[in-house]
């Protein structure tokens, strides 16, 4: 079946460090891929997306590239800030009702 | 937030009681969803709706029912709450009004439910 696997957290980084959060997926067909972010006490917000192979999604300095050959959609940021501390969720959507399948989430903590 | 509200935002109830959570949207979107969020599991789909009176099950639907009698409201009911249903419940909508039109998915603020 379809599934998403993310790297275990929590991830703790110093401010201005480079961030990578790994995400791999299993799916039939060609799903769309998403990263959502959840700040403490809030709902989920869409961070970026990619709808086909080799697409790069980007937003707020975060990037992720849809790699069909490795079935991956890793999230990266060149220089993290304290305000990036949150839980990050990778998700896929296959076109049956627009439903999302989420990874388990990765908590990021950025220290000054 | 795409005009999504959830009520109540917090609820504490006892095992065996019925509970109804409400999701309300203001923008006439066709698709609505209920997810639950639990540590180590991310978000898992409970039920979704693709139109008025049109609903279908998600991966964790046991013990839950839904209804959608109006475009703007999607209700989630726990017929007889159990402690395993203690969770944070999120409603979501996918932008779009036509069947098969899947644009961005937006989430409500969540309802924290505790079943004692």
PDB file of C-alpha atoms in Angstrom:
ATOM      1  CA  UNK A   1       0.000   0.000   0.000  1.00  0.00           C
ATOM      2  CA  UNK A   2       0.901   3.658   0.022  1.00  0.00           C
ATOM      3  CA  UNK A   3       3.054   4.909   2.886  1.00  0.00           C
ATOM      4  CA  UNK A   4       5.460   7.634   3.944  1.00  0.00           C
ATOM      5  CA  UNK A   5       8.497   7.226   6.175  1.00  0.00           C
ATOM      6  CA  UNK A   6      10.352  10.106   7.806  1.00  0.00           C
ATOM      7  CA  UNK A   7      13.538  10.199   9.787  1.00  0.00           C
ATOM      8  CA  UNK A   8      13.147   9.892  13.525  1.00  0.00           C
ATOM      9  CA  UNK A   9      13.241  12.998  15.653  1.00  0.00           C
ATOM     10  CA  UNK A  10      13.795  15.064  17.569  1.00  0.00           C
ATOM     11  CA  UNK A  11      16.403  16.882  15.530  1.00  0.00           C
ATOM     12  CA  UNK A  12      18.322  19.534  17.443  1.00  0.00           C
ATOM     13  CA  UNK A  13      20.394  22.104  15.560  1.00  0.00           C
ATOM     14  CA  UNK A  14      22.142  25.361  16.281  1.00  0.00           C
ATOM     15  CA  UNK A  15      20.976  28.500  14.560  1.00  0.00           C
ATOM     16  CA  UNK A  16      22.365  28.882  11.008  1.00  0.00           C
ATOM     17  CA  UNK A  17      23.048  25.147  10.678  1.00  0.00           C
ATOM     18  CA  UNK A  18      22.072  23.181   7.584  1.00  0.00           C
ATOM     19  CA  UNK A  19      18.899  21.121   7.843  1.00  0.00           C
ATOM     20  CA  UNK A  20      17.950  17.889   6.136  1.00  0.00           C
ATOM     21  CA  UNK A  21      14.875  15.879   7.063  1.00  0.00           C
ATOM     22  CA  UNK A  22      14.629  12.659   5.108  1.00  0.00           C
ATOM     23  CA  UNK A  23      11.354  11.447   3.622  1.00  0.00           C
ATOM     24  CA  UNK A  24      10.791   8.373   1.481  1.00  0.00           C
ATOM     25  CA  UNK A  25       7.545   7.044   0.137  1.00  0.00           C
ATOM     26  CA  UNK A  26       5.914   3.938  -1.272  1.00  0.00           C
ATOM     27  CA  UNK A  27       3.133   4.483  -3.745  1.00  0.00           C
ATOM     28  CA  UNK A  28       1.515   3.130  -6.840  1.00  0.00           C
ATOM     29  CA  UNK A  29       1.352   5.567  -9.689  1.00  0.00           C
ATOM     30  CA  UNK A  30       2.583   9.125  -9.389  1.00  0.00           C
ATOM     31  CA  UNK A  31       1.419  10.855  -6.239  1.00  0.00           C
ATOM     32  CA  UNK A  32       1.839  14.508  -5.379  1.00  0.00           C
ATOM     33  CA  UNK A  33       4.180  15.149  -2.453  1.00  0.00           C
ATOM     34  CA  UNK A  34       3.946  17.726   0.326  1.00  0.00           C
ATOM     35  CA  UNK A  35       5.697  19.084   3.362  1.00  0.00           C
ATOM     36  CA  UNK A  36       3.540  20.506   6.132  1.00  0.00           C
ATOM     37  CA  UNK A  37       4.734  22.336   9.246  1.00  0.00           C
ATOM     38  CA  UNK A  38       3.050  22.445  12.639  1.00  0.00           C
ATOM     39  CA  UNK A  39       4.104  25.125  15.101  1.00  0.00           C
ATOM     40  CA  UNK A  40       3.412  24.486  18.790  1.00  0.00           C
ATOM     41  CA  UNK A  41      -0.285  24.558  19.607  1.00  0.00           C
ATOM     42  CA  UNK A  42      -1.337  25.146  16.015  1.00  0.00           C
ATOM     43  CA  UNK A  43      -2.755  23.245  13.066  1.00  0.00           C
ATOM     44  CA  UNK A  44      -0.807  22.170  10.008  1.00  0.00           C
ATOM     45  CA  UNK A  45       0.319  24.632   7.364  1.00  0.00           C
ATOM     46  CA  UNK A  46       1.414  23.725   3.874  1.00  0.00           C
ATOM     47  CA  UNK A  47       5.116  24.481   3.506  1.00  0.00           C
ATOM     48  CA  UNK A  48       5.805  23.306  -0.043  1.00  0.00           C
ATOM     49  CA  UNK A  49       4.718  20.794  -2.637  1.00  0.00           C
ATOM     50  CA  UNK A  50       5.751  18.987  -5.827  1.00  0.00           C
ATOM     51  CA  UNK A  51       3.357  17.340  -8.221  1.00  0.00           C
ATOM     52  CA  UNK A  52       5.628  15.413 -10.584  1.00  0.00           C
ATOM     53  CA  UNK A  53       9.069  13.847 -10.810  1.00  0.00           C
ATOM     54  CA  UNK A  54      12.020  16.279 -10.696  1.00  0.00           C
ATOM     55  CA  UNK A  55       9.812  19.142  -9.509  1.00  0.00           C
ATOM     56  CA  UNK A  56      11.381  21.255  -6.784  1.00  0.00           C
ATOM     57  CA  UNK A  57       9.104  22.833  -4.219  1.00  0.00           C
ATOM     58  CA  UNK A  58      10.394  25.809  -2.275  1.00  0.00           C
ATOM     59  CA  UNK A  59       9.119  28.275   0.313  1.00  0.00           C
ATOM     60  CA  UNK A  60      10.632  30.379   3.126  1.00  0.00           C
ATOM     61  CA  UNK A  61      14.123  29.065   2.344  1.00  0.00           C
ATOM     62  CA  UNK A  62      13.038  25.421   2.490  1.00  0.00           C
ATOM     63  CA  UNK A  63      13.384  23.184  -0.561  1.00  0.00           C
ATOM     64  CA  UNK A  64      12.521  19.621  -1.528  1.00  0.00           C
ATOM     65  CA  UNK A  65      12.919  17.786  -4.838  1.00  0.00           C
ATOM     66  CA  UNK A  66      10.632  14.980  -5.995  1.00  0.00           C
ATOM     67  CA  UNK A  67      12.999  12.095  -6.779  1.00  0.00           C
ATOM     68  CA  UNK A  68      11.131   9.270  -8.454  1.00  0.00           C
ATOM     69  CA  UNK A  69      14.215   7.068  -8.859  1.00  0.00           C
ATOM     70  CA  UNK A  70      14.864   7.039  -5.099  1.00  0.00           C
ATOM     71  CA  UNK A  71      11.214   7.603  -4.080  1.00  0.00           C
ATOM     72  CA  UNK A  72      12.320  10.468  -1.871  1.00  0.00           C
ATOM     73  CA  UNK A  73      11.308  14.033  -1.050  1.00  0.00           C
ATOM     74  CA  UNK A  74      13.903  15.252   1.453  1.00  0.00           C
ATOM     75  CA  UNK A  75      13.403  18.659   3.076  1.00  0.00           C
ATOM     76  CA  UNK A  76      16.411  21.002   3.208  1.00  0.00           C
ATOM     77  CA  UNK A  77      17.222  24.476   4.436  1.00  0.00           C
ATOM     78  CA  UNK A  78      20.585  26.132   4.239  1.00  0.00           C
ATOM     79  CA  UNK A  79      20.451  28.134   7.470  1.00  0.00           C
ATOM     80  CA  UNK A  80      17.838  27.428  10.114  1.00  0.00           C
ATOM     81  CA  UNK A  81      16.474  29.944  12.576  1.00  0.00           C
ATOM     82  CA  UNK A  82      15.025  29.551  16.040  1.00  0.00           C
ATOM     83  CA  UNK A  83      11.629  30.377  14.535  1.00  0.00           C
ATOM     84  CA  UNK A  84      11.845  27.203  12.406  1.00  0.00           C
ATOM     85  CA  UNK A  85      11.383  25.069  15.509  1.00  0.00           C
ATOM     86  CA  UNK A  86       8.299  22.985  14.769  1.00  0.00           C
ATOM     87  CA  UNK A  87       7.142  19.531  13.716  1.00  0.00           C
ATOM     88  CA  UNK A  88       7.502  18.777  10.012  1.00  0.00           C
ATOM     89  CA  UNK A  89       5.315  16.259   8.204  1.00  0.00           C
ATOM     90  CA  UNK A  90       5.914  14.708   4.825  1.00  0.00           C
ATOM     91  CA  UNK A  91       2.788  13.564   2.983  1.00  0.00           C
ATOM     92  CA  UNK A  92       1.659  12.102  -0.304  1.00  0.00           C
ATOM     93  CA  UNK A  93      -1.623  12.508  -2.125  1.00  0.00           C
ATOM     94  CA  UNK A  94      -3.001  10.144  -4.654  1.00  0.00           C
ATOM     95  CA  UNK A  95      -5.897  11.229  -6.751  1.00  0.00           C
ATOM     96  CA  UNK A  96      -8.708   9.389  -5.057  1.00  0.00           C
ATOM     97  CA  UNK A  97     -10.620  11.878  -2.990  1.00  0.00           C
ATOM     98  CA  UNK A  98      -7.562  14.062  -2.475  1.00  0.00           C
ATOM     99  CA  UNK A  99      -6.667  12.152   0.676  1.00  0.00           C
ATOM    100  CA  UNK A 100      -3.267  12.637   2.281  1.00  0.00           C
ATOM    101  CA  UNK A 101      -1.043   9.959   3.779  1.00  0.00           C
ATOM    102  CA  UNK A 102       1.364  11.358   6.345  1.00  0.00           C
ATOM    103  CA  UNK A 103       4.677  10.341   7.756  1.00  0.00           C
ATOM    104  CA  UNK A 104       5.000  10.247  11.524  1.00  0.00           C
ATOM    105  CA  UNK A 105       6.434  13.754  11.765  1.00  0.00           C
ATOM    106  CA  UNK A 106       9.897  15.008  12.701  1.00  0.00           C
ATOM    107  CA  UNK A 107      10.332  17.478  15.516  1.00  0.00           C
ATOM    108  CA  UNK A 108      12.943  20.154  14.896  1.00  0.00           C
ATOM    109  CA  UNK A 109      14.408  22.231  17.709  1.00  0.00           C
ATOM    110  CA  UNK A 110      16.746  25.099  16.815  1.00  0.00           C
ATOM    111  CA  UNK A 111      18.877  26.555  19.604  1.00  0.00           C
ATOM    112  CA  UNK A 112      20.301  30.109  19.573  1.00  0.00           C
TER     113      UNK A 112
ATOM    114  CA  UNK B   1      -6.825  29.054   7.185  1.00  0.00           C
ATOM    115  CA  UNK B   2      -9.347  28.846   4.321  1.00  0.00           C
ATOM    116  CA  UNK B   3     -12.184  29.746   6.683  1.00  0.00           C
ATOM    117  CA  UNK B   4     -12.169  26.504   8.675  1.00  0.00           C
ATOM    118  CA  UNK B   5     -13.366  26.443  12.252  1.00  0.00           C
ATOM    119  CA  UNK B   6     -13.703  23.526  14.631  1.00  0.00           C
ATOM    120  CA  UNK B   7     -15.815  23.212  17.746  1.00  0.00           C
ATOM    121  CA  UNK B   8     -15.304  22.555  20.506  1.00  0.00           C
ATOM    122  CA  UNK B   9     -11.569  23.259  20.694  1.00  0.00           C
ATOM    123  CA  UNK B  10     -11.167  21.231  23.861  1.00  0.00           C
ATOM    124  CA  UNK B  11     -13.346  18.550  25.394  1.00  0.00           C
ATOM    125  CA  UNK B  12     -13.059  16.140  28.274  1.00  0.00           C
ATOM    126  CA  UNK B  13     -15.564  13.323  28.416  1.00  0.00           C
ATOM    127  CA  UNK B  14     -16.077   9.957  30.017  1.00  0.00           C
ATOM    128  CA  UNK B  15     -15.831   6.495  28.515  1.00  0.00           C
ATOM    129  CA  UNK B  16     -19.070   5.370  26.947  1.00  0.00           C
ATOM    130  CA  UNK B  17     -20.526   8.805  26.236  1.00  0.00           C
ATOM    131  CA  UNK B  18     -21.307  10.025  22.708  1.00  0.00           C
ATOM    132  CA  UNK B  19     -19.297  12.952  21.395  1.00  0.00           C
ATOM    133  CA  UNK B  20     -19.794  15.079  18.285  1.00  0.00           C
ATOM    134  CA  UNK B  21     -17.148  17.342  16.823  1.00  0.00           C
ATOM    135  CA  UNK B  22     -18.058  19.972  14.273  1.00  0.00           C
ATOM    136  CA  UNK B  23     -16.095  21.318  11.338  1.00  0.00           C
ATOM    137  CA  UNK B  24     -17.377  24.393   9.542  1.00  0.00           C
ATOM    138  CA  UNK B  25     -16.085  25.972   6.342  1.00  0.00           C
ATOM    139  CA  UNK B  26     -17.198  29.170   4.681  1.00  0.00           C
ATOM    140  CA  UNK B  27     -15.954  28.727   1.107  1.00  0.00           C
ATOM    141  CA  UNK B  28     -18.092  26.003  -0.484  1.00  0.00           C
ATOM    142  CA  UNK B  29     -15.323  23.446  -0.959  1.00  0.00           C
ATOM    143  CA  UNK B  30     -16.415  19.970  -1.982  1.00  0.00           C
ATOM    144  CA  UNK B  31     -13.925  17.783  -0.111  1.00  0.00           C
ATOM    145  CA  UNK B  32     -13.696  17.665   3.673  1.00  0.00           C
ATOM    146  CA  UNK B  33     -11.709  15.323   5.931  1.00  0.00           C
ATOM    147  CA  UNK B  34     -11.321  14.260   9.529  1.00  0.00           C
ATOM    148  CA  UNK B  35      -7.869  13.179  10.752  1.00  0.00           C
ATOM    149  CA  UNK B  36      -6.577  12.242  14.144  1.00  0.00           C
ATOM    150  CA  UNK B  37      -3.069  13.058  15.328  1.00  0.00           C
ATOM    151  CA  UNK B  38      -1.245  10.798  17.738  1.00  0.00           C
ATOM    152  CA  UNK B  39       2.440  10.712  18.740  1.00  0.00           C
ATOM    153  CA  UNK B  40       4.455   8.445  16.473  1.00  0.00           C
ATOM    154  CA  UNK B  41       1.651   8.130  13.925  1.00  0.00           C
ATOM    155  CA  UNK B  42       1.471  11.518  12.275  1.00  0.00           C
ATOM    156  CA  UNK B  43      -2.041  12.215  11.056  1.00  0.00           C
ATOM    157  CA  UNK B  44      -4.343   9.383  10.035  1.00  0.00           C
ATOM    158  CA  UNK B  45      -7.524   9.746   8.029  1.00  0.00           C
ATOM    159  CA  UNK B  46     -10.755   8.793   9.792  1.00  0.00           C
ATOM    160  CA  UNK B  47     -13.432   9.678   7.224  1.00  0.00           C
ATOM    161  CA  UNK B  48     -13.814  12.049   4.347  1.00  0.00           C
ATOM    162  CA  UNK B  49     -16.608  13.598   2.330  1.00  0.00           C
ATOM    163  CA  UNK B  50     -16.797  14.384  -1.361  1.00  0.00           C
ATOM    164  CA  UNK B  51     -20.124  16.178  -1.274  1.00  0.00           C
ATOM    165  CA  UNK B  52     -23.355  16.588   0.638  1.00  0.00           C
ATOM    166  CA  UNK B  53     -24.405  13.177   1.973  1.00  0.00           C
ATOM    167  CA  UNK B  54     -21.377  11.574   0.239  1.00  0.00           C
ATOM    168  CA  UNK B  55     -18.846  10.147   2.664  1.00  0.00           C
ATOM    169  CA  UNK B  56     -16.310   7.342   2.774  1.00  0.00           C
ATOM    170  CA  UNK B  57     -14.082   5.636   5.295  1.00  0.00           C
ATOM    171  CA  UNK B  58     -10.432   6.306   5.915  1.00  0.00           C
ATOM    172  CA  UNK B  59      -7.809   4.044   7.479  1.00  0.00           C
ATOM    173  CA  UNK B  60      -8.958   4.386  11.119  1.00  0.00           C
ATOM    174  CA  UNK B  61     -12.748   4.650  10.850  1.00  0.00           C
ATOM    175  CA  UNK B  62     -13.774   2.042  13.456  1.00  0.00           C
ATOM    176  CA  UNK B  63     -15.750   3.669  16.280  1.00  0.00           C
ATOM    177  CA  UNK B  64     -16.451   6.842  14.295  1.00  0.00           C
ATOM    178  CA  UNK B  65     -19.268   8.031  12.092  1.00  0.00           C
ATOM    179  CA  UNK B  66     -19.712  11.204  10.057  1.00  0.00           C
ATOM    180  CA  UNK B  67     -22.449  13.219   8.494  1.00  0.00           C
ATOM    181  CA  UNK B  68     -22.586  16.020   5.990  1.00  0.00           C
ATOM    182  CA  UNK B  69     -26.059  17.442   5.474  1.00  0.00           C
ATOM    183  CA  UNK B  70     -24.800  20.835   4.279  1.00  0.00           C
ATOM    184  CA  UNK B  71     -21.767  21.792   2.218  1.00  0.00           C
ATOM    185  CA  UNK B  72     -20.316  23.884   5.019  1.00  0.00           C
ATOM    186  CA  UNK B  73     -20.578  21.409   7.924  1.00  0.00           C
ATOM    187  CA  UNK B  74     -18.897  18.046   8.466  1.00  0.00           C
ATOM    188  CA  UNK B  75     -19.654  16.322  11.764  1.00  0.00           C
ATOM    189  CA  UNK B  76     -17.604  13.587  13.402  1.00  0.00           C
ATOM    190  CA  UNK B  77     -19.352  11.432  16.001  1.00  0.00           C
ATOM    191  CA  UNK B  78     -17.870   9.021  18.469  1.00  0.00           C
ATOM    192  CA  UNK B  79     -20.853   6.822  19.258  1.00  0.00           C
ATOM    193  CA  UNK B  80     -19.415   5.564  22.552  1.00  0.00           C
ATOM    194  CA  UNK B  81     -16.097   7.168  23.389  1.00  0.00           C
ATOM    195  CA  UNK B  82     -13.168   5.035  24.533  1.00  0.00           C
ATOM    196  CA  UNK B  83      -9.828   6.023  26.041  1.00  0.00           C
ATOM    197  CA  UNK B  84      -8.090   4.982  22.794  1.00  0.00           C
ATOM    198  CA  UNK B  85      -9.921   7.841  21.086  1.00  0.00           C
ATOM    199  CA  UNK B  86      -8.113  10.412  23.187  1.00  0.00           C
ATOM    200  CA  UNK B  87      -6.389  12.426  20.499  1.00  0.00           C
ATOM    201  CA  UNK B  88      -6.191  15.699  18.646  1.00  0.00           C
ATOM    202  CA  UNK B  89      -8.693  15.811  15.799  1.00  0.00           C
ATOM    203  CA  UNK B  90      -8.114  17.931  12.726  1.00  0.00           C
ATOM    204  CA  UNK B  91     -10.599  18.833  10.062  1.00  0.00           C
ATOM    205  CA  UNK B  92      -9.310  19.691   6.616  1.00  0.00           C
ATOM    206  CA  UNK B  93     -10.630  20.840   3.262  1.00  0.00           C
ATOM    207  CA  UNK B  94      -9.220  20.519  -0.219  1.00  0.00           C
ATOM    208  CA  UNK B  95      -9.773  23.641  -2.237  1.00  0.00           C
ATOM    209  CA  UNK B  96     -12.008  23.035  -5.180  1.00  0.00           C
ATOM    210  CA  UNK B  97     -15.655  22.620  -5.990  1.00  0.00           C
ATOM    211  CA  UNK B  98     -15.613  20.044  -8.791  1.00  0.00           C
ATOM    212  CA  UNK B  99     -15.234  16.291  -8.502  1.00  0.00           C
ATOM    213  CA  UNK B 100     -11.579  15.399  -9.016  1.00  0.00           C
ATOM    214  CA  UNK B 101     -10.443  18.978  -8.468  1.00  0.00           C
ATOM    215  CA  UNK B 102      -7.708  18.691  -5.856  1.00  0.00           C
ATOM    216  CA  UNK B 103      -5.931  21.885  -4.999  1.00  0.00           C
ATOM    217  CA  UNK B 104      -4.322  22.802  -1.680  1.00  0.00           C
ATOM    218  CA  UNK B 105      -5.429  21.053   1.483  1.00  0.00           C
ATOM    219  CA  UNK B 106      -5.915  23.315   4.483  1.00  0.00           C
ATOM    220  CA  UNK B 107      -6.352  22.332   8.090  1.00  0.00           C
ATOM    221  CA  UNK B 108      -8.468  23.633  10.912  1.00  0.00           C
ATOM    222  CA  UNK B 109      -7.027  24.531  14.317  1.00  0.00           C
ATOM    223  CA  UNK B 110      -7.801  21.137  15.876  1.00  0.00           C
ATOM    224  CA  UNK B 111      -9.891  19.781  18.751  1.00  0.00           C
ATOM    225  CA  UNK B 112      -8.167  18.199  21.722  1.00  0.00           C
ATOM    226  CA  UNK B 113     -10.353  15.380  23.049  1.00  0.00           C
ATOM    227  CA  UNK B 114      -9.654  13.555  26.287  1.00  0.00           C
ATOM    228  CA  UNK B 115     -11.655  10.448  27.168  1.00  0.00           C
ATOM    229  CA  UNK B 116     -11.372   9.475  30.830  1.00  0.00           C
TER     230      UNK B 116
END
